[in-house]
């Protein structure tokens, strides 16, 4: 059992939450820190947003967290979280407080640093503890040409964000569970003067495929440029981006920057609809991280079908035509408008 | 109302790939320039002036007289006034937070309604200064602006923020406020030759904070600072789990880390199959019921 | 520029490599049996240097009389090779590429056939591939070998090399010392980590001592992929220790005698699948690191550099397939690059056959002089009949030589047999070569008449005719049981899931290459119980070792069984009696038999032409001349196109 009292010697990290779960970037930071902390024997504490001690937070123990502190703040409200953290941690400030170098992590850490008047180091490449227990961070300067290593003086707190996309996430302690503690609500905070009016979704037709949330992807099975035009129409109605395989590119059905695969773009959409794609490894490795895949293909044994959450054995063109008809019946282009507004 | 743009004298190191140099040699090649984010900040301020939302635009930089180059560019691009805040320290490497406080002290003495600055500088990119400025002035901070407009009725700014993956968030912010910019919305501004020449005839006025409390350097928190040639870390890459046996590792590599999913397999005609796809779309919220 | 990082020069210890594309040391069998450099070897490397490659590491060279990879290994210990090597290095450097020399001792992973001496190794443990028990090196012999490395380094220096690479990979002598699996010594050269590292250290010190201004690097396996062997973490430790000795670069590789396929990864391996090994080393060391294995596309190479996994990218087989790859990539002509599809049929397999290397897609490998496609002195009208690999290649090279070419194809799609070959699992990349040929035909403006079956009359107006009409599968050459349906290869490919699932299917291999195994995999994936039988000593007997090992691994998982040396001695309805080396076995409930025969040449049109236009210049290319494999078809097409 770890108690909240360990905070004064703990490594703390601010967890980023995306769509209700802890983001990959946060897991990377846990993995990165666990390797360092493991040697020093210091506990690793995560700071998250939530009302209930859910199992998901306890499961972070597998990656190396010992304790999770949950603040009753809606996920994504960096300003509120950092005010709550400041009140709560004032008595026992942790020697190390880091976050993933994302929009969220930056707002929490840099905001805290400016309020506390301590230095903050954003986008650090590395964090390590040296012989005498002092903490050292490494940052790159001058367009990544020069590295500066800062060793903190004893007693100085470290606030930093760690660069993401560098560490392979690992479950180093299978079966281990973190203790989850809910921090009580400490009363009302003054209202944030900045009001959020809404969000505008990126235009899928022009955005980088790597950033798209929904992708419709076509391959050899679609067979012609006309069918790709249909695919583009479907994409437009769904607010999706169009991607394709190498065959599609060779035939001029898509342009090079729309090719998915190892020699094209590596994508990670929430939903990928794949039409007439057989699934050569070169292509499928490029969509390994898609959350949900629906594949439509005539050949049931195509490798793509084995990677799909829903595999549909049918003629791709027919399915596209039918889908367009249904979407039109449900209100033409509604999907797109809905996407723009939410 | 005055819009102030904080410009950083960013440093560019010019090195030939054929002749790599040690750190000191590399640092000797530094040249000052304005970073892309700072240019975007200047652009936002100037476009507010063009919309008649602010009357004047002042550009401020911190540094010695060598930083005048930056102000010259800002002047040529259209800033009405330029000021330099004398500063000796190295803002990039250690003193982001003291320089932020000094700038805030100067700003407090100006009739500034809105302060723009670049989100990150291209050379150090710590991004701390806008936070410190906003905190010291007690003003709200809006980061990563890509589009800034004045609302017609209230003295509020309506700002589009880049929140990643190409998405934008629209916020409204009362004035005075600090806004950081990430990129140029569209178009391009060119420095005007006449203004470049006019700048030469001017003395750059300097501004100091009314009471100079002697900002303590960030170095007091540091035990040591060491500079080396950077060795960028490789990005993460698919690596088979080291706990697996050799044969299992090999199998993971051959499969490309792709695992066959035990997904539903549905046979069907066009209409039939389409309804299955449609179900998924509804489930994920991309199509109406 | 499309690939800015790929074409940023890199300087290693004063040697400037003009771009990041390199060729690793690879045996070519172009040297003479005396281990001397030949003009053919020089031409081969010069073609690559002309093609714009940054660095060539020439083939692994023997450092001592106790080692030889084959009869055609260059004997660096022998001063006789130096004049030839000097010519080789100066010619490569004349075209702007840097050139390194690979110092190599095979250890136990060789046969004494090539040296007529006992095979040597750190411990007297039999090599599982070559099945020879080596002589355990004495300390005096170890000292002799260390000196041999130094002597050969001096020879390399004399021969004008820019650097030397100590080969510590692929289970050869140095790796045998490093790995606890192969080093069971009890003296100071074995046991602990330090002990096992001692030989490598001594060698590198000796090489550094003799290298002078030359670059010194190593190539090492990133993971042994054998339980109990060196893991990635062990290799990280080893590399850090060796870099401390003053290495100037580190190259990563993978595969050795206990886990053979990754040495020469076939198309079963995803592109760039071993880059992570280099990435793991790159995190730890300051010296440049190169990665290799299945990197065949400049876009992939650029991505590897962009993500910082390596500083140099080895594209050895890719530059074998297309020596002009670097130049084409620099100009952004990506579609013009002939791809390496990882088939292994003519690079790796020909080495195993003790023949000089060639390439499935590039017949000019090793024939750079005589196979240069020079423009024809008299452009002629040429018809090519058949759009398979042979016809496509003939049409491509003819058009390149400025002949006026018309290609007839009776189907609606080009590709011929390759289209069939690509339909079995894990072979889809084979189509890549046809894809490239088709793209070239489009660029060269060749007139392609699809869906048109050419008759002798259609061909009459042409000055010359290349027939590439392919081959056909006749009725099965064997009937196992009268009551069971028999299919030939083509019919078996068309079998649907409904006809196959749950059935026991006997596949008889009379083709001896990949086809029976590939079909077996396809049928097993569709849910059939598959037994592969052959009269030969093993199924797929002519298939190269790597592909064979990889497909058997998959077939085993699918529950496919095999019977070699099989004689079919009778059948009773669905029960088939098979005899294997005297053992009798009844296969019960055989629902279908697939007989994979060699196809029969389709010579109909050739005979028609002979009877109607005996004077006309008619050439036969590919399977219609004699049924063989894709590389021969492409070779035929290329050769004939040069003859017209």
PDB file of N, CA and C in Angstrom, chain C residues 404-458:
ATOM      1  N   UNK C 404       9.728  -0.509 -82.794  1.00  0.00           N
ATOM      2  CA  UNK C 404       8.294  -0.228 -82.678  1.00  0.00           C
ATOM      3  C   UNK C 404       7.601  -1.514 -82.242  1.00  0.00           C
ATOM      4  N   UNK C 405       7.007  -1.502 -81.057  1.00  0.00           N
ATOM      5  CA  UNK C 405       6.537  -2.759 -80.475  1.00  0.00           C
ATOM      6  C   UNK C 405       5.013  -2.756 -80.314  1.00  0.00           C
ATOM      7  N   UNK C 406       4.383  -3.887 -80.657  1.00  0.00           N
ATOM      8  CA  UNK C 406       2.974  -4.098 -80.356  1.00  0.00           C
ATOM      9  C   UNK C 406       2.880  -5.360 -79.511  1.00  0.00           C
ATOM     10  N   UNK C 407       2.185  -5.248 -78.374  1.00  0.00           N
ATOM     11  CA  UNK C 407       2.061  -6.401 -77.484  1.00  0.00           C
ATOM     12  C   UNK C 407       0.628  -6.935 -77.556  1.00  0.00           C
ATOM     13  N   UNK C 408       0.509  -8.211 -77.866  1.00  0.00           N
ATOM     14  CA  UNK C 408      -0.810  -8.848 -77.898  1.00  0.00           C
ATOM     15  C   UNK C 408      -1.013  -9.652 -76.619  1.00  0.00           C
ATOM     16  N   UNK C 409      -2.180  -9.519 -76.020  1.00  0.00           N
ATOM     17  CA  UNK C 409      -2.489 -10.356 -74.847  1.00  0.00           C
ATOM     18  C   UNK C 409      -3.932 -10.802 -74.987  1.00  0.00           C
ATOM     19  N   UNK C 410      -4.155 -12.106 -74.887  1.00  0.00           N
ATOM     20  CA  UNK C 410      -5.510 -12.592 -75.114  1.00  0.00           C
ATOM     21  C   UNK C 410      -6.436 -12.300 -73.930  1.00  0.00           C
ATOM     22  N   UNK C 411      -5.867 -12.182 -72.721  1.00  0.00           N
ATOM     23  CA  UNK C 411      -6.700 -11.871 -71.553  1.00  0.00           C
ATOM     24  C   UNK C 411      -6.945 -10.363 -71.496  1.00  0.00           C
ATOM     25  N   UNK C 412      -7.784  -9.978 -70.531  1.00  0.00           N
ATOM     26  CA  UNK C 412      -8.055  -8.543 -70.383  1.00  0.00           C
ATOM     27  C   UNK C 412      -7.020  -7.867 -69.481  1.00  0.00           C
ATOM     28  N   UNK C 413      -6.137  -8.671 -68.901  1.00  0.00           N
ATOM     29  CA  UNK C 413      -5.184  -8.109 -67.948  1.00  0.00           C
ATOM     30  C   UNK C 413      -3.802  -8.679 -68.225  1.00  0.00           C
ATOM     31  N   UNK C 414      -2.776  -7.856 -68.038  1.00  0.00           N
ATOM     32  CA  UNK C 414      -1.406  -8.330 -68.238  1.00  0.00           C
ATOM     33  C   UNK C 414      -0.908  -9.038 -66.979  1.00  0.00           C
ATOM     34  N   UNK C 415       0.174  -9.768 -67.122  1.00  0.00           N
ATOM     35  CA  UNK C 415       0.771 -10.388 -65.943  1.00  0.00           C
ATOM     36  C   UNK C 415       0.999 -11.886 -66.097  1.00  0.00           C
ATOM     37  N   UNK C 416       0.177 -12.542 -66.910  1.00  0.00           N
ATOM     38  CA  UNK C 416       0.374 -13.966 -67.187  1.00  0.00           C
ATOM     39  C   UNK C 416       0.440 -14.820 -65.939  1.00  0.00           C
ATOM     40  N   UNK C 417       1.418 -15.712 -65.954  1.00  0.00           N
ATOM     41  CA  UNK C 417       1.581 -16.659 -64.849  1.00  0.00           C
ATOM     42  C   UNK C 417       1.799 -15.951 -63.510  1.00  0.00           C
ATOM     43  N   UNK C 418       2.396 -14.754 -63.534  1.00  0.00           N
ATOM     44  CA  UNK C 418       2.645 -14.041 -62.274  1.00  0.00           C
ATOM     45  C   UNK C 418       1.339 -13.746 -61.551  1.00  0.00           C
ATOM     46  N   UNK C 419       0.283 -13.535 -62.338  1.00  0.00           N
ATOM     47  CA  UNK C 419      -1.000 -13.262 -61.712  1.00  0.00           C
ATOM     48  C   UNK C 419      -1.481 -14.477 -60.933  1.00  0.00           C
ATOM     49  N   UNK C 420      -1.219 -15.661 -61.516  1.00  0.00           N
ATOM     50  CA  UNK C 420      -1.591 -16.895 -60.802  1.00  0.00           C
ATOM     51  C   UNK C 420      -0.702 -17.063 -59.576  1.00  0.00           C
ATOM     52  N   UNK C 421       0.608 -16.849 -59.788  1.00  0.00           N
ATOM     53  CA  UNK C 421       1.563 -17.075 -58.699  1.00  0.00           C
ATOM     54  C   UNK C 421       1.244 -16.172 -57.511  1.00  0.00           C
ATOM     55  N   UNK C 422       0.787 -14.956 -57.807  1.00  0.00           N
ATOM     56  CA  UNK C 422       0.532 -13.993 -56.731  1.00  0.00           C
ATOM     57  C   UNK C 422      -0.754 -14.316 -55.986  1.00  0.00           C
ATOM     58  N   UNK C 423      -1.502 -15.299 -56.482  1.00  0.00           N
ATOM     59  CA  UNK C 423      -2.785 -15.571 -55.826  1.00  0.00           C
ATOM     60  C   UNK C 423      -2.655 -16.487 -54.618  1.00  0.00           C
ATOM     61  N   UNK C 424      -1.550 -17.211 -54.510  1.00  0.00           N
ATOM     62  CA  UNK C 424      -1.403 -18.041 -53.306  1.00  0.00           C
ATOM     63  C   UNK C 424      -0.920 -17.133 -52.176  1.00  0.00           C
ATOM     64  N   UNK C 425      -1.193 -17.520 -50.926  1.00  0.00           N
ATOM     65  CA  UNK C 425      -0.893 -16.617 -49.810  1.00  0.00           C
ATOM     66  C   UNK C 425       0.576 -16.216 -49.768  1.00  0.00           C
ATOM     67  N   UNK C 426       0.837 -15.003 -49.343  1.00  0.00           N
ATOM     68  CA  UNK C 426       2.174 -14.458 -49.104  1.00  0.00           C
ATOM     69  C   UNK C 426       3.014 -14.313 -50.361  1.00  0.00           C
ATOM     70  N   UNK C 427       2.422 -14.446 -51.536  1.00  0.00           N
ATOM     71  CA  UNK C 427       3.217 -14.295 -52.748  1.00  0.00           C
ATOM     72  C   UNK C 427       2.770 -13.087 -53.554  1.00  0.00           C
ATOM     73  N   UNK C 428       1.910 -12.252 -52.969  1.00  0.00           N
ATOM     74  CA  UNK C 428       1.356 -11.160 -53.768  1.00  0.00           C
ATOM     75  C   UNK C 428       2.425 -10.183 -54.248  1.00  0.00           C
ATOM     76  N   UNK C 429       3.547 -10.146 -53.530  1.00  0.00           N
ATOM     77  CA  UNK C 429       4.574  -9.190 -53.929  1.00  0.00           C
ATOM     78  C   UNK C 429       5.212  -9.554 -55.274  1.00  0.00           C
ATOM     79  N   UNK C 430       5.111 -10.847 -55.658  1.00  0.00           N
ATOM     80  CA  UNK C 430       5.654 -11.273 -56.953  1.00  0.00           C
ATOM     81  C   UNK C 430       5.101 -10.422 -58.080  1.00  0.00           C
ATOM     82  N   UNK C 431       3.847 -10.047 -57.937  1.00  0.00           N
ATOM     83  CA  UNK C 431       3.184  -9.247 -58.966  1.00  0.00           C
ATOM     84  C   UNK C 431       3.888  -7.904 -59.131  1.00  0.00           C
ATOM     85  N   UNK C 432       4.673  -7.520 -58.108  1.00  0.00           N
ATOM     86  CA  UNK C 432       5.378  -6.235 -58.159  1.00  0.00           C
ATOM     87  C   UNK C 432       6.252  -6.099 -59.386  1.00  0.00           C
ATOM     88  N   UNK C 433       6.814  -7.206 -59.841  1.00  0.00           N
ATOM     89  CA  UNK C 433       7.718  -7.110 -60.984  1.00  0.00           C
ATOM     90  C   UNK C 433       6.910  -6.877 -62.260  1.00  0.00           C
ATOM     91  N   UNK C 434       5.761  -7.548 -62.380  1.00  0.00           N
ATOM     92  CA  UNK C 434       4.898  -7.322 -63.545  1.00  0.00           C
ATOM     93  C   UNK C 434       4.341  -5.904 -63.506  1.00  0.00           C
ATOM     94  N   UNK C 435       3.998  -5.461 -62.304  1.00  0.00           N
ATOM     95  CA  UNK C 435       3.487  -4.113 -62.118  1.00  0.00           C
ATOM     96  C   UNK C 435       4.472  -3.086 -62.658  1.00  0.00           C
ATOM     97  N   UNK C 436       5.759  -3.324 -62.351  1.00  0.00           N
ATOM     98  CA  UNK C 436       6.777  -2.406 -62.808  1.00  0.00           C
ATOM     99  C   UNK C 436       6.916  -2.462 -64.333  1.00  0.00           C
ATOM    100  N   UNK C 437       6.918  -3.695 -64.870  1.00  0.00           N
ATOM    101  CA  UNK C 437       7.058  -3.838 -66.325  1.00  0.00           C
ATOM    102  C   UNK C 437       5.913  -3.121 -67.036  1.00  0.00           C
ATOM    103  N   UNK C 438       4.693  -3.278 -66.488  1.00  0.00           N
ATOM    104  CA  UNK C 438       3.528  -2.661 -67.130  1.00  0.00           C
ATOM    105  C   UNK C 438       3.648  -1.138 -67.102  1.00  0.00           C
ATOM    106  N   UNK C 439       4.105  -0.613 -65.935  1.00  0.00           N
ATOM    107  CA  UNK C 439       4.303   0.837 -65.837  1.00  0.00           C
ATOM    108  C   UNK C 439       5.310   1.321 -66.877  1.00  0.00           C
ATOM    109  N   UNK C 440       6.378   0.529 -67.080  1.00  0.00           N
ATOM    110  CA  UNK C 440       7.405   0.940 -68.047  1.00  0.00           C
ATOM    111  C   UNK C 440       6.833   0.937 -69.462  1.00  0.00           C
ATOM    112  N   UNK C 441       6.010  -0.080 -69.768  1.00  0.00           N
ATOM    113  CA  UNK C 441       5.421  -0.131 -71.106  1.00  0.00           C
ATOM    114  C   UNK C 441       4.591   1.114 -71.359  1.00  0.00           C
ATOM    115  N   UNK C 442       3.850   1.536 -70.332  1.00  0.00           N
ATOM    116  CA  UNK C 442       3.039   2.750 -70.482  1.00  0.00           C
ATOM    117  C   UNK C 442       3.943   3.938 -70.777  1.00  0.00           C
ATOM    118  N   UNK C 443       5.032   4.034 -70.002  1.00  0.00           N
ATOM    119  CA  UNK C 443       5.926   5.179 -70.174  1.00  0.00           C
ATOM    120  C   UNK C 443       6.606   5.170 -71.527  1.00  0.00           C
ATOM    121  N   UNK C 444       6.906   3.947 -72.026  1.00  0.00           N
ATOM    122  CA  UNK C 444       7.613   3.850 -73.302  1.00  0.00           C
ATOM    123  C   UNK C 444       6.645   3.942 -74.478  1.00  0.00           C
ATOM    124  N   UNK C 445       5.371   3.981 -74.172  1.00  0.00           N
ATOM    125  CA  UNK C 445       4.380   4.124 -75.234  1.00  0.00           C
ATOM    126  C   UNK C 445       4.202   2.875 -76.076  1.00  0.00           C
ATOM    127  N   UNK C 446       4.372   1.717 -75.487  1.00  0.00           N
ATOM    128  CA  UNK C 446       4.178   0.475 -76.243  1.00  0.00           C
ATOM    129  C   UNK C 446       2.679   0.271 -76.474  1.00  0.00           C
ATOM    130  N   UNK C 447       2.339  -0.123 -77.685  1.00  0.00           N
ATOM    131  CA  UNK C 447       0.933  -0.365 -77.991  1.00  0.00           C
ATOM    132  C   UNK C 447       0.560  -1.737 -77.440  1.00  0.00           C
ATOM    133  N   UNK C 448      -0.421  -1.769 -76.535  1.00  0.00           N
ATOM    134  CA  UNK C 448      -0.825  -3.031 -75.930  1.00  0.00           C
ATOM    135  C   UNK C 448      -2.231  -3.355 -76.398  1.00  0.00           C
ATOM    136  N   UNK C 449      -2.396  -4.521 -77.028  1.00  0.00           N
ATOM    137  CA  UNK C 449      -3.732  -4.909 -77.480  1.00  0.00           C
ATOM    138  C   UNK C 449      -4.260  -6.005 -76.565  1.00  0.00           C
ATOM    139  N   UNK C 450      -5.081  -5.583 -75.630  1.00  0.00           N
ATOM    140  CA  UNK C 450      -5.625  -6.529 -74.655  1.00  0.00           C
ATOM    141  C   UNK C 450      -6.820  -7.257 -75.246  1.00  0.00           C
ATOM    142  N   UNK C 451      -7.033  -8.470 -74.757  1.00  0.00           N
ATOM    143  CA  UNK C 451      -8.195  -9.244 -75.195  1.00  0.00           C
ATOM    144  C   UNK C 451      -8.124  -9.623 -76.662  1.00  0.00           C
ATOM    145  N   UNK C 452      -6.924  -9.614 -77.218  1.00  0.00           N
ATOM    146  CA  UNK C 452      -6.816  -9.970 -78.637  1.00  0.00           C
ATOM    147  C   UNK C 452      -5.912 -11.176 -78.794  1.00  0.00           C
ATOM    148  N   UNK C 453      -6.490 -12.233 -79.300  1.00  0.00           N
ATOM    149  CA  UNK C 453      -5.733 -13.441 -79.534  1.00  0.00           C
ATOM    150  C   UNK C 453      -5.085 -13.316 -80.899  1.00  0.00           C
ATOM    151  N   UNK C 454      -3.759 -13.231 -80.910  1.00  0.00           N
ATOM    152  CA  UNK C 454      -3.061 -12.993 -82.183  1.00  0.00           C
ATOM    153  C   UNK C 454      -3.052 -14.266 -83.024  1.00  0.00           C
ATOM    154  N   UNK C 455      -3.325 -14.115 -84.307  1.00  0.00           N
ATOM    155  CA  UNK C 455      -3.206 -15.254 -85.222  1.00  0.00           C
ATOM    156  C   UNK C 455      -1.986 -15.012 -86.103  1.00  0.00           C
ATOM    157  N   UNK C 456      -1.614 -16.051 -86.814  1.00  0.00           N
ATOM    158  CA  UNK C 456      -0.441 -15.920 -87.679  1.00  0.00           C
ATOM    159  C   UNK C 456      -0.647 -14.776 -88.669  1.00  0.00           C
ATOM    160  N   UNK C 457      -1.907 -14.578 -89.101  1.00  0.00           N
ATOM    161  CA  UNK C 457      -2.187 -13.534 -90.086  1.00  0.00           C
ATOM    162  C   UNK C 457      -1.936 -12.140 -89.485  1.00  0.00           C
ATOM    163  N   UNK C 458      -2.337 -11.994 -88.193  1.00  0.00           N
ATOM    164  CA  UNK C 458      -2.106 -10.699 -87.538  1.00  0.00           C
ATOM    165  C   UNK C 458      -0.630 -10.363 -87.479  1.00  0.00           C
TER     166      UNK C 458
END
